PDB file of C-alpha atoms in Angstrom:
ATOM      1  CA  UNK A   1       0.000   0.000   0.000  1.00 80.00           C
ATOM      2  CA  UNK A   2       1.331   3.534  -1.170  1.00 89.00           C
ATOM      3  CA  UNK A   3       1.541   6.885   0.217  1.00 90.00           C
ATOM      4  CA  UNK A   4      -0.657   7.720  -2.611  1.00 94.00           C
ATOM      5  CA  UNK A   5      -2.972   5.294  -1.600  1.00 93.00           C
ATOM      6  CA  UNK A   6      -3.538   6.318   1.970  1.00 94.00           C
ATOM      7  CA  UNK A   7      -3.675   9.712   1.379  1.00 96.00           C
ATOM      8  CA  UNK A   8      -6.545   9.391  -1.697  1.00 96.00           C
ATOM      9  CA  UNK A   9      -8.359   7.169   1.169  1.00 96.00           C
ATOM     10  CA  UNK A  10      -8.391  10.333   3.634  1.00 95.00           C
ATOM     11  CA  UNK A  11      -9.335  12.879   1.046  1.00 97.00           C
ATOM     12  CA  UNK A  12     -12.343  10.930   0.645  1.00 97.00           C
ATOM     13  CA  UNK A  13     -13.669  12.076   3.748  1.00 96.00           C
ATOM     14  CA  UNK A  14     -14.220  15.443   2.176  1.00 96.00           C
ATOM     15  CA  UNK A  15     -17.226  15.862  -0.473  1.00 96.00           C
ATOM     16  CA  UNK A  16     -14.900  17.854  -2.433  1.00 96.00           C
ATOM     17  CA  UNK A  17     -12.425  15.266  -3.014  1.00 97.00           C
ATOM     18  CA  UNK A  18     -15.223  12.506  -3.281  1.00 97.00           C
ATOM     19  CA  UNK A  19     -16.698  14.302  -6.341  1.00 96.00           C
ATOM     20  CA  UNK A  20     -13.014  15.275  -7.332  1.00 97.00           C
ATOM     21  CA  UNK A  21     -12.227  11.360  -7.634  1.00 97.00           C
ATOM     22  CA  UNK A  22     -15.751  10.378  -8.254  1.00 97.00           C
ATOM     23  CA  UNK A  23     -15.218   7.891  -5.339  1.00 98.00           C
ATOM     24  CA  UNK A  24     -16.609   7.160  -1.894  1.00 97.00           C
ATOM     25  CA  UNK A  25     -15.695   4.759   0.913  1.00 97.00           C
ATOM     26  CA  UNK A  26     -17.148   1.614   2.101  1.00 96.00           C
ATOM     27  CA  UNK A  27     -16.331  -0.282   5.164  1.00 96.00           C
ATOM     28  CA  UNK A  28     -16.543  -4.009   6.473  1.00 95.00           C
ATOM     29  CA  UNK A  29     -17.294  -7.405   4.993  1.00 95.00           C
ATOM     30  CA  UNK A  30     -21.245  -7.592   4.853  1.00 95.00           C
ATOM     31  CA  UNK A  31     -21.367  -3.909   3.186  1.00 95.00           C
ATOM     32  CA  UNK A  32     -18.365  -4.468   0.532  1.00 96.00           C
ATOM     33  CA  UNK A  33     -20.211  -8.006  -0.173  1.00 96.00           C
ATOM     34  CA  UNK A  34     -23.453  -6.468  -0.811  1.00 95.00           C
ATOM     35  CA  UNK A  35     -21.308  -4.439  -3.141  1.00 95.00           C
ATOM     36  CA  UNK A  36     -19.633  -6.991  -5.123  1.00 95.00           C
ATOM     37  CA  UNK A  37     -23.309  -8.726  -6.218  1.00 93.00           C
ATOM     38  CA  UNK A  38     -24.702  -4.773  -6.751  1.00 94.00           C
ATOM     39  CA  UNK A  39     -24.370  -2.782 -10.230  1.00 93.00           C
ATOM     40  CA  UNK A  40     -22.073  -0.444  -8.156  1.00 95.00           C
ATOM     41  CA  UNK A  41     -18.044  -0.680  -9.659  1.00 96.00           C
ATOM     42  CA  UNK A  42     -15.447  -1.179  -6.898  1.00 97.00           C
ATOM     43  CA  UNK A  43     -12.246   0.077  -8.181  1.00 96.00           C
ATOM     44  CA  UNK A  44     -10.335  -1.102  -4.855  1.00 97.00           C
ATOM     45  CA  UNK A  45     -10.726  -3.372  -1.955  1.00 97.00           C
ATOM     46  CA  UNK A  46      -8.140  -3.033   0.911  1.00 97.00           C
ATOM     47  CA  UNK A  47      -8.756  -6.194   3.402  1.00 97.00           C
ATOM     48  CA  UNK A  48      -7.145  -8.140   6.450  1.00 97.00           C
ATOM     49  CA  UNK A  49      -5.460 -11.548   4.946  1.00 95.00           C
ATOM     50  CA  UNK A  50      -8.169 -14.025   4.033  1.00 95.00           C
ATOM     51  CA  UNK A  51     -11.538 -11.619   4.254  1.00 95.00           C
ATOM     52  CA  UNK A  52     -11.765 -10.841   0.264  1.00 95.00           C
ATOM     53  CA  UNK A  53      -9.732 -12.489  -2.705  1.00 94.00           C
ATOM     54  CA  UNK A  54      -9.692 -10.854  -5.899  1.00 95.00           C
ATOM     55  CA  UNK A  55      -7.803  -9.116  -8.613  1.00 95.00           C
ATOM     56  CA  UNK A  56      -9.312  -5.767  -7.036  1.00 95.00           C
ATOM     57  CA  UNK A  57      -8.091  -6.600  -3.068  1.00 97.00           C
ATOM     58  CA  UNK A  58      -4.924  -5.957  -1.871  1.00 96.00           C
ATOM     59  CA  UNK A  59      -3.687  -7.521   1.479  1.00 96.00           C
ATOM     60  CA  UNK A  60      -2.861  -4.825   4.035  1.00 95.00           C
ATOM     61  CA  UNK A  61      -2.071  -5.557   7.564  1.00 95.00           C
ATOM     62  CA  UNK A  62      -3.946  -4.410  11.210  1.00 95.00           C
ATOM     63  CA  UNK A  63      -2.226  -1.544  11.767  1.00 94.00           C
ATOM     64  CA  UNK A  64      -2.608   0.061   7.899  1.00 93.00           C
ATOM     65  CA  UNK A  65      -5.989  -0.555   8.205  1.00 93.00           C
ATOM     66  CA  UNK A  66      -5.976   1.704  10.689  1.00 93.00           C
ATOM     67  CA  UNK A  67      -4.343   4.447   9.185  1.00 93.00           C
ATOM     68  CA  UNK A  68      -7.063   4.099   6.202  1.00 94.00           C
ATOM     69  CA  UNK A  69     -10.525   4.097   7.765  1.00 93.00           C
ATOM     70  CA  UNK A  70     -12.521   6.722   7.971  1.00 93.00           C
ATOM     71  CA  UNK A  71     -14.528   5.493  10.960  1.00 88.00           C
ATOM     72  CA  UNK A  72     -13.379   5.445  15.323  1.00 87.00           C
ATOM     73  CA  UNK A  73     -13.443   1.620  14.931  1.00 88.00           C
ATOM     74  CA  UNK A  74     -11.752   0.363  11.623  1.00 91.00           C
ATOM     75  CA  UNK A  75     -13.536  -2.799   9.897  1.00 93.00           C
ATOM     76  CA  UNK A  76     -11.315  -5.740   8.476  1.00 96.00           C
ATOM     77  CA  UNK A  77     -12.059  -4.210   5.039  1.00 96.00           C
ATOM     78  CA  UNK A  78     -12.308  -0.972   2.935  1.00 97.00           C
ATOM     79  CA  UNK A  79     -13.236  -0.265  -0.292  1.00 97.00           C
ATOM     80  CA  UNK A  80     -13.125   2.479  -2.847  1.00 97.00           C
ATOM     81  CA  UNK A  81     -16.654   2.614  -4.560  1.00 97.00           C
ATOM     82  CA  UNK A  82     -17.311   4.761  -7.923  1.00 97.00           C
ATOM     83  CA  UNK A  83     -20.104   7.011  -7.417  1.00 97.00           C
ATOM     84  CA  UNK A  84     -22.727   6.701  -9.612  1.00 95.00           C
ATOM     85  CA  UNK A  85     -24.692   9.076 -11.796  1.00 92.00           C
ATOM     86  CA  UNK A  86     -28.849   8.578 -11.597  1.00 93.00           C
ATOM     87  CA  UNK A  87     -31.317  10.401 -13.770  1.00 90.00           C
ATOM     88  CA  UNK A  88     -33.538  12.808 -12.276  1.00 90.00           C
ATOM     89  CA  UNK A  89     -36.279  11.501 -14.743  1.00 84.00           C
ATOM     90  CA  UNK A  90     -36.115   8.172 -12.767  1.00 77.00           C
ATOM     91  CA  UNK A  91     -38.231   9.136 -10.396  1.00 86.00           C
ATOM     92  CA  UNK A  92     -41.280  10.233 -12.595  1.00 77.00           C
ATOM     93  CA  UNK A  93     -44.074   7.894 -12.830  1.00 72.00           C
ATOM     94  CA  UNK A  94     -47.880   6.948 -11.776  1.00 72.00           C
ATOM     95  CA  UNK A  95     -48.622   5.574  -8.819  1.00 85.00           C
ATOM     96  CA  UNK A  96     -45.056   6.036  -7.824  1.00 92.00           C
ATOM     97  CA  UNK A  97     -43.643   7.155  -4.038  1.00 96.00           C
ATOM     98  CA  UNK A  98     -40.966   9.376  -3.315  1.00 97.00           C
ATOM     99  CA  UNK A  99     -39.220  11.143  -1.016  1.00 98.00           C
ATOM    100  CA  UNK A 100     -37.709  14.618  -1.041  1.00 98.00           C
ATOM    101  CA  UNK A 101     -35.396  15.724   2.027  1.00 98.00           C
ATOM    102  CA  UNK A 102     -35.294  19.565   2.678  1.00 98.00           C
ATOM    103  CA  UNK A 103     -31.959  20.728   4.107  1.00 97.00           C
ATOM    104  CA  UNK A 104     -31.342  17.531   6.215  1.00 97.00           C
ATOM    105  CA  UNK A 105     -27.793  18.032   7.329  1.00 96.00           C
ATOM    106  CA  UNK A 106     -27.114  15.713  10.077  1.00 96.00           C
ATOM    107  CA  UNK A 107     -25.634  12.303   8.044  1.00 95.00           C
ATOM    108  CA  UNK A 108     -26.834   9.931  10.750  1.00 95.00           C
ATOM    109  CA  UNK A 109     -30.733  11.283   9.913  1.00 96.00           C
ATOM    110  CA  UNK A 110     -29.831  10.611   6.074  1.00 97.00           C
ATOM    111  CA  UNK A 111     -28.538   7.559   5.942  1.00 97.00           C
ATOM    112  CA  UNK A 112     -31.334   6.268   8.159  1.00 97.00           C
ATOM    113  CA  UNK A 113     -34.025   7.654   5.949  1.00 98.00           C
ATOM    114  CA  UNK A 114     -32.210   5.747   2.914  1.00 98.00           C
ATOM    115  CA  UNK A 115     -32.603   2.582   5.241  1.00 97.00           C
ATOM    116  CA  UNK A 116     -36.342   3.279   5.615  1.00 98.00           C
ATOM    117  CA  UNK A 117     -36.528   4.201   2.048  1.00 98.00           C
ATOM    118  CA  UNK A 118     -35.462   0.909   1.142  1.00 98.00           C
ATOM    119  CA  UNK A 119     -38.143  -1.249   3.536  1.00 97.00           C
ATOM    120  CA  UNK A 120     -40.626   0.558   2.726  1.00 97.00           C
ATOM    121  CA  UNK A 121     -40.026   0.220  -1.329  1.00 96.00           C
ATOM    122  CA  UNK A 122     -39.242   3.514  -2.017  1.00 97.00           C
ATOM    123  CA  UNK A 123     -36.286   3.777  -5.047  1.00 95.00           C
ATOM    124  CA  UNK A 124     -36.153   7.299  -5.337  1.00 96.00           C
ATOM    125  CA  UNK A 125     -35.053  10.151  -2.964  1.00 97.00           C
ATOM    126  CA  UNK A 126     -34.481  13.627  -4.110  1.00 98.00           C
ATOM    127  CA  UNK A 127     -32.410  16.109  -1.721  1.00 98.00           C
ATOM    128  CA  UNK A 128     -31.516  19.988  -1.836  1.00 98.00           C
ATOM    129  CA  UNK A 129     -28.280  20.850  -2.399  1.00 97.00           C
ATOM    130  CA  UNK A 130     -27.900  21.870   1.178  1.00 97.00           C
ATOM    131  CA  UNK A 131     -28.629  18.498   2.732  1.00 98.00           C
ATOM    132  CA  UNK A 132     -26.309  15.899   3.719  1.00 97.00           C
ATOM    133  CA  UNK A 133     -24.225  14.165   1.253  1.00 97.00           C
ATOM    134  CA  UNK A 134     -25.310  10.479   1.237  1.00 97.00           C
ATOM    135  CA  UNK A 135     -22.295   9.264  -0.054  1.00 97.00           C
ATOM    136  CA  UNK A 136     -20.513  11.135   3.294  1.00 96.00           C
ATOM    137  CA  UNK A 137     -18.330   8.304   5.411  1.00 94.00           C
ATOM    138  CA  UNK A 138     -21.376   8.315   8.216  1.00 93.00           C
ATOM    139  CA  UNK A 139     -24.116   8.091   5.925  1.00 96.00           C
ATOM    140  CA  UNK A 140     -22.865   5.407   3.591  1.00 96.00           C
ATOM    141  CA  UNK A 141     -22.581   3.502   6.930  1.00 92.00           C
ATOM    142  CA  UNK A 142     -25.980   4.110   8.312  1.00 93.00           C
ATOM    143  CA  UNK A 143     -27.116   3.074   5.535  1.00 95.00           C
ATOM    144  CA  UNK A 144     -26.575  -0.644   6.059  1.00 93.00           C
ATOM    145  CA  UNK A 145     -26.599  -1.662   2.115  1.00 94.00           C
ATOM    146  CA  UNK A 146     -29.425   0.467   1.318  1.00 96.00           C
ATOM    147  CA  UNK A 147     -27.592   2.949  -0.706  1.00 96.00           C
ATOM    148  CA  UNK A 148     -26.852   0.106  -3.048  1.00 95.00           C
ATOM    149  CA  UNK A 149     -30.263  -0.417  -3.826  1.00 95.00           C
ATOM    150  CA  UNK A 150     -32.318   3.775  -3.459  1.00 96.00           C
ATOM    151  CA  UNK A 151     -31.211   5.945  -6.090  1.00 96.00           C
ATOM    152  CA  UNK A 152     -30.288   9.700  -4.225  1.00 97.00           C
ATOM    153  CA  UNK A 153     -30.745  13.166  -6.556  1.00 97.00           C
ATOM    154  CA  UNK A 154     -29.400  16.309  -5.618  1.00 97.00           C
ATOM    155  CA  UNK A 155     -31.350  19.325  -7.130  1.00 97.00           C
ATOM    156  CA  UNK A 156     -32.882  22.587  -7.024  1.00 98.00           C
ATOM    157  CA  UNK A 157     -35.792  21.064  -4.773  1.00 98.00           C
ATOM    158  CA  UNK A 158     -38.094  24.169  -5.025  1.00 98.00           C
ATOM    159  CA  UNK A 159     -38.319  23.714  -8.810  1.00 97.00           C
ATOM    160  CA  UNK A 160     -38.190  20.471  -8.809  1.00 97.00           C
ATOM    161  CA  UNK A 161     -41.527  20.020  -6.374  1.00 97.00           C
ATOM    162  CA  UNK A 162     -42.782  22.816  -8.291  1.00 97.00           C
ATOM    163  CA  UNK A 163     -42.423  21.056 -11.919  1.00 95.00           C
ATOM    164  CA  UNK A 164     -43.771  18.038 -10.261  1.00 95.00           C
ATOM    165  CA  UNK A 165     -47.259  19.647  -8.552  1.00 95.00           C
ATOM    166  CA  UNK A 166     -47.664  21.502 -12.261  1.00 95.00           C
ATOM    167  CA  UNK A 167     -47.421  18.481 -13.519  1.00 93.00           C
ATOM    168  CA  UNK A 168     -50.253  16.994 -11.037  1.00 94.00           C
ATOM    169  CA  UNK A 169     -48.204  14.857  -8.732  1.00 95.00           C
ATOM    170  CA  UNK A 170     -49.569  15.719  -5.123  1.00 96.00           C
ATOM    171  CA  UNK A 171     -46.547  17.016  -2.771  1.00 97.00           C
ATOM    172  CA  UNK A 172     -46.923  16.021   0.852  1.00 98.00           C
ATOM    173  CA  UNK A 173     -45.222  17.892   3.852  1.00 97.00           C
ATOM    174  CA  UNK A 174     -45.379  17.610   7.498  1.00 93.00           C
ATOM    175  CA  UNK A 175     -46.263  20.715   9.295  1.00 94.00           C
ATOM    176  CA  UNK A 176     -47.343  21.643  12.580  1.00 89.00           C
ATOM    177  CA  UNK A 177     -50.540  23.397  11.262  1.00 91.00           C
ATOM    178  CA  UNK A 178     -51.077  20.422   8.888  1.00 94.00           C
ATOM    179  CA  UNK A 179     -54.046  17.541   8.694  1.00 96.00           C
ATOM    180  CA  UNK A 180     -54.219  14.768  10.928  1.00 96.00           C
ATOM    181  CA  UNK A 181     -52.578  12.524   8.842  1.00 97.00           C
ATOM    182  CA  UNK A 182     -54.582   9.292  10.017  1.00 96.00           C
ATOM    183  CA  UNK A 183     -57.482  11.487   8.715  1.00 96.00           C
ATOM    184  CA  UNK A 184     -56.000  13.293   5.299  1.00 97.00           C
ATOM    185  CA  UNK A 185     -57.111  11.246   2.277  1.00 96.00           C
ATOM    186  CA  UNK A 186     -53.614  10.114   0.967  1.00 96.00           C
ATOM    187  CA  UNK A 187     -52.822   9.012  -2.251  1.00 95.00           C
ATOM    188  CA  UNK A 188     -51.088   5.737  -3.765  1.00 92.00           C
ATOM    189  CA  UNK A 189     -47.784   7.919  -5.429  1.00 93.00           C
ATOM    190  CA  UNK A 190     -46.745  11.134  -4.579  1.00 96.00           C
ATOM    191  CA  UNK A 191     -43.822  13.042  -3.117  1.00 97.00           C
ATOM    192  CA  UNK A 192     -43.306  13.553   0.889  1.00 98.00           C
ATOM    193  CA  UNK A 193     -41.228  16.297   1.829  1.00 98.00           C
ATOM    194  CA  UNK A 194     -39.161  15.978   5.217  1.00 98.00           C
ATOM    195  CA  UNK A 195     -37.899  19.280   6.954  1.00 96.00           C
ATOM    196  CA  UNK A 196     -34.615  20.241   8.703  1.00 95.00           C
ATOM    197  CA  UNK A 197     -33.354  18.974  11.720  1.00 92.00           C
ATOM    198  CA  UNK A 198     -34.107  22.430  13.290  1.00 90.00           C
ATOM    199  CA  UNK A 199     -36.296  24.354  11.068  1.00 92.00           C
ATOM    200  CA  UNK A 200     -38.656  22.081   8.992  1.00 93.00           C
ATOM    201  CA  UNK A 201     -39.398  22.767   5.660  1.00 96.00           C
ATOM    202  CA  UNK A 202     -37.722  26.261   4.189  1.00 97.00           C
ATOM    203  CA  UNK A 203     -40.592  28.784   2.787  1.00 97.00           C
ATOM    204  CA  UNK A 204     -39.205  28.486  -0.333  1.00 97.00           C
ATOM    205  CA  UNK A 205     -40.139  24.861  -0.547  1.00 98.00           C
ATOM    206  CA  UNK A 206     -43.161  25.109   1.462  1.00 97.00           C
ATOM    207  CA  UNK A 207     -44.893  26.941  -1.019  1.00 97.00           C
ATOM    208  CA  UNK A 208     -44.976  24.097  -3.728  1.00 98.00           C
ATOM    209  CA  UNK A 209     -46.713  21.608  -0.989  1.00 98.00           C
ATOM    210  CA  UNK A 210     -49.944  20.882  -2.042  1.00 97.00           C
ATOM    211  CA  UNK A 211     -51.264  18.460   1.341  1.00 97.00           C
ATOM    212  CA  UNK A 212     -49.918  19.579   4.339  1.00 98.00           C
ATOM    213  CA  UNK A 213     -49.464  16.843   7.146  1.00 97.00           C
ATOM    214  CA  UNK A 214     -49.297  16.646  10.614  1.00 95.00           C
ATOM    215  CA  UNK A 215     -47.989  13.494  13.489  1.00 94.00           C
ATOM    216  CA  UNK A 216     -50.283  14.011  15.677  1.00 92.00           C
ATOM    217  CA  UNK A 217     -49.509  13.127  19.615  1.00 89.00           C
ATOM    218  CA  UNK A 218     -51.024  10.540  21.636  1.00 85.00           C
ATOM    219  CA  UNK A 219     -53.733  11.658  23.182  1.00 77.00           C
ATOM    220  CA  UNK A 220     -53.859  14.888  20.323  1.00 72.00           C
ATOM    221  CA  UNK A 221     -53.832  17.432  23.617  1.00 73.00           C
ATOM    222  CA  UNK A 222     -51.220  16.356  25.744  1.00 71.00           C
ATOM    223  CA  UNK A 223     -48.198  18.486  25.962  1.00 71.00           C
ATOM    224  CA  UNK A 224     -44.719  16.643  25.753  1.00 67.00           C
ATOM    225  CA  UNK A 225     -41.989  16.756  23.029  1.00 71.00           C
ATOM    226  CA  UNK A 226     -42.133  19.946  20.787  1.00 71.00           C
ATOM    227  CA  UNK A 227     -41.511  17.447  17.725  1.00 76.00           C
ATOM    228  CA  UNK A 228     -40.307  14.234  16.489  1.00 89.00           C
ATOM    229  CA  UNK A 229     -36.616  13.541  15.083  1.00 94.00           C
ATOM    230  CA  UNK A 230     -37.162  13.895  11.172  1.00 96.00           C
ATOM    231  CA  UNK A 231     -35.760  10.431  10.517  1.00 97.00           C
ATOM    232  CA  UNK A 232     -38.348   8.753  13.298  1.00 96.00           C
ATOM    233  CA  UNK A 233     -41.114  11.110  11.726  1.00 97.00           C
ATOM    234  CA  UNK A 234     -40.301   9.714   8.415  1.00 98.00           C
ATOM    235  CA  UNK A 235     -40.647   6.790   9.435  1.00 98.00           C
ATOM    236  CA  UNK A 236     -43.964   6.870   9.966  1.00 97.00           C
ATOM    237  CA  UNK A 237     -45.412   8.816   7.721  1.00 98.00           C
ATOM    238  CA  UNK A 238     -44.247   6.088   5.086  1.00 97.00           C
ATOM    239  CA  UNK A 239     -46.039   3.272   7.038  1.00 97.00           C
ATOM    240  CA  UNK A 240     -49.268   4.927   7.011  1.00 97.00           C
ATOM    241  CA  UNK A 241     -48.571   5.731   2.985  1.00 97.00           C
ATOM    242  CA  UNK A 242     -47.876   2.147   2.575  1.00 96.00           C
ATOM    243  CA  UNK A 243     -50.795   1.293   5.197  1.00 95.00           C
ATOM    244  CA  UNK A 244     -53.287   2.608   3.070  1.00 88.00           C
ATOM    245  CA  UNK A 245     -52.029   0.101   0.145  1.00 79.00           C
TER     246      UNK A 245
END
């Protein structure tokens, strides 16, 4: 293993560098396995002796794996991953349910909405440019293999929601001031918008919802938490989307 080598690994902790190379990083034997049967090209595998074999693994030792990951705990294996290009057009079509993320910027929140994206049978998610990379160290991880298999699009979200509810596809968002959503008529395709961490959806995105939604607490007047952690919230307003299948 090279100088080179390590120091490409590193960089890759940086979205600059990982759109630079066109690479991300993948760590430990069930994610870089899920890889190797995916449609996803691995230009490297670094791996502990006996973990991978392959023209595309090299053999490093304990302590270089070390100096490589990109995580506190370093897995047994590493791989460099080429990142792949998805067409926005994808995610247009009938009947069809996606989600749109609105300035989500903590990774751990992304990558787990990938993960529910994935069990609930959702391919598509489409993110502003200001939300977390999902290709990020900490997202890829969180993850757990679902990145493999949900396509993630990074766009001007305002027009794109707006293009969409022109075009007749109903936009969902969760909003304080929103419709009981065990009540609100829901349809079988559509787009749900999720909000920032912080400040929920931005105005400028707001505007082009067409059903606004709301979680409501159990019982609806009893004062506790001021709101749900957008991942958590996600995760239920896609079971009662898929409920109503």
């Amino acid at each position: 293993m090279t100088k080179a080598e390590i120091q490409l690994v590193r960089s890759l902790a940086d979205k600059r560098s990982r759109t630079e190379h066109g690479l991300f990083v993948a760590e430990g034997e069930k994610l870089i396995g899920e890889l190797r049967g995916s449609p996803l090209r691995i230009r490297k595998i670094f791996a502990l002796e006996g973990v991978f074999e392959g023209p595309e693994v090299e053999t490093v030792a304990p302590r270089d794996m070390e100096r490589l990951s990109l995580l506190k705990t370093a897995n047994n294996s590493l791989a460099l991953v080429e990142i792949p290009r998805y067409d926005l057009e994808s995610v247009h079509g009938a009947g069809k349910l996606t989600l749109a993320l609105d300035e989500v910027q903590n990774p751990g929140n992304v990558g787990t909405i990938v993960r529910l994206a994935d069990w609930f049978g959702i391919g598509d998610i489409v993110c502003s440019h200001g939300t977390a990379d999902c290709f990020n160290p900490k997202v890829v991880q969180a993850t757990m293999g679902a990145i493999l298999r949900v396509r993630v699009h990074y766009t001007d979200l305002p027009r794109f929601l707006h293009d969409a509810a022109q075009r007749g596809t109903p936009v969902y968002g969760t909003f304080l001031e929103g419709e009981n959503i065990y009540d609100a008529p829901l349809t079988r395709g559509g787009i749900v918008v999720m909000g920032n961490e912080g400040r929920g959806v931005t105005p400028e995105t707001a505007r082009t919802v067409t059903h606004r939604l709301f979680i409501p607490p159990y019982p609806a007047d009893r004062r506790g938490s001021e709101s749900l952690n957008v991942a958590m919230a996600t995760g239920i307003v896609c079971s009662e989307f898929r409920r109503r299948r």
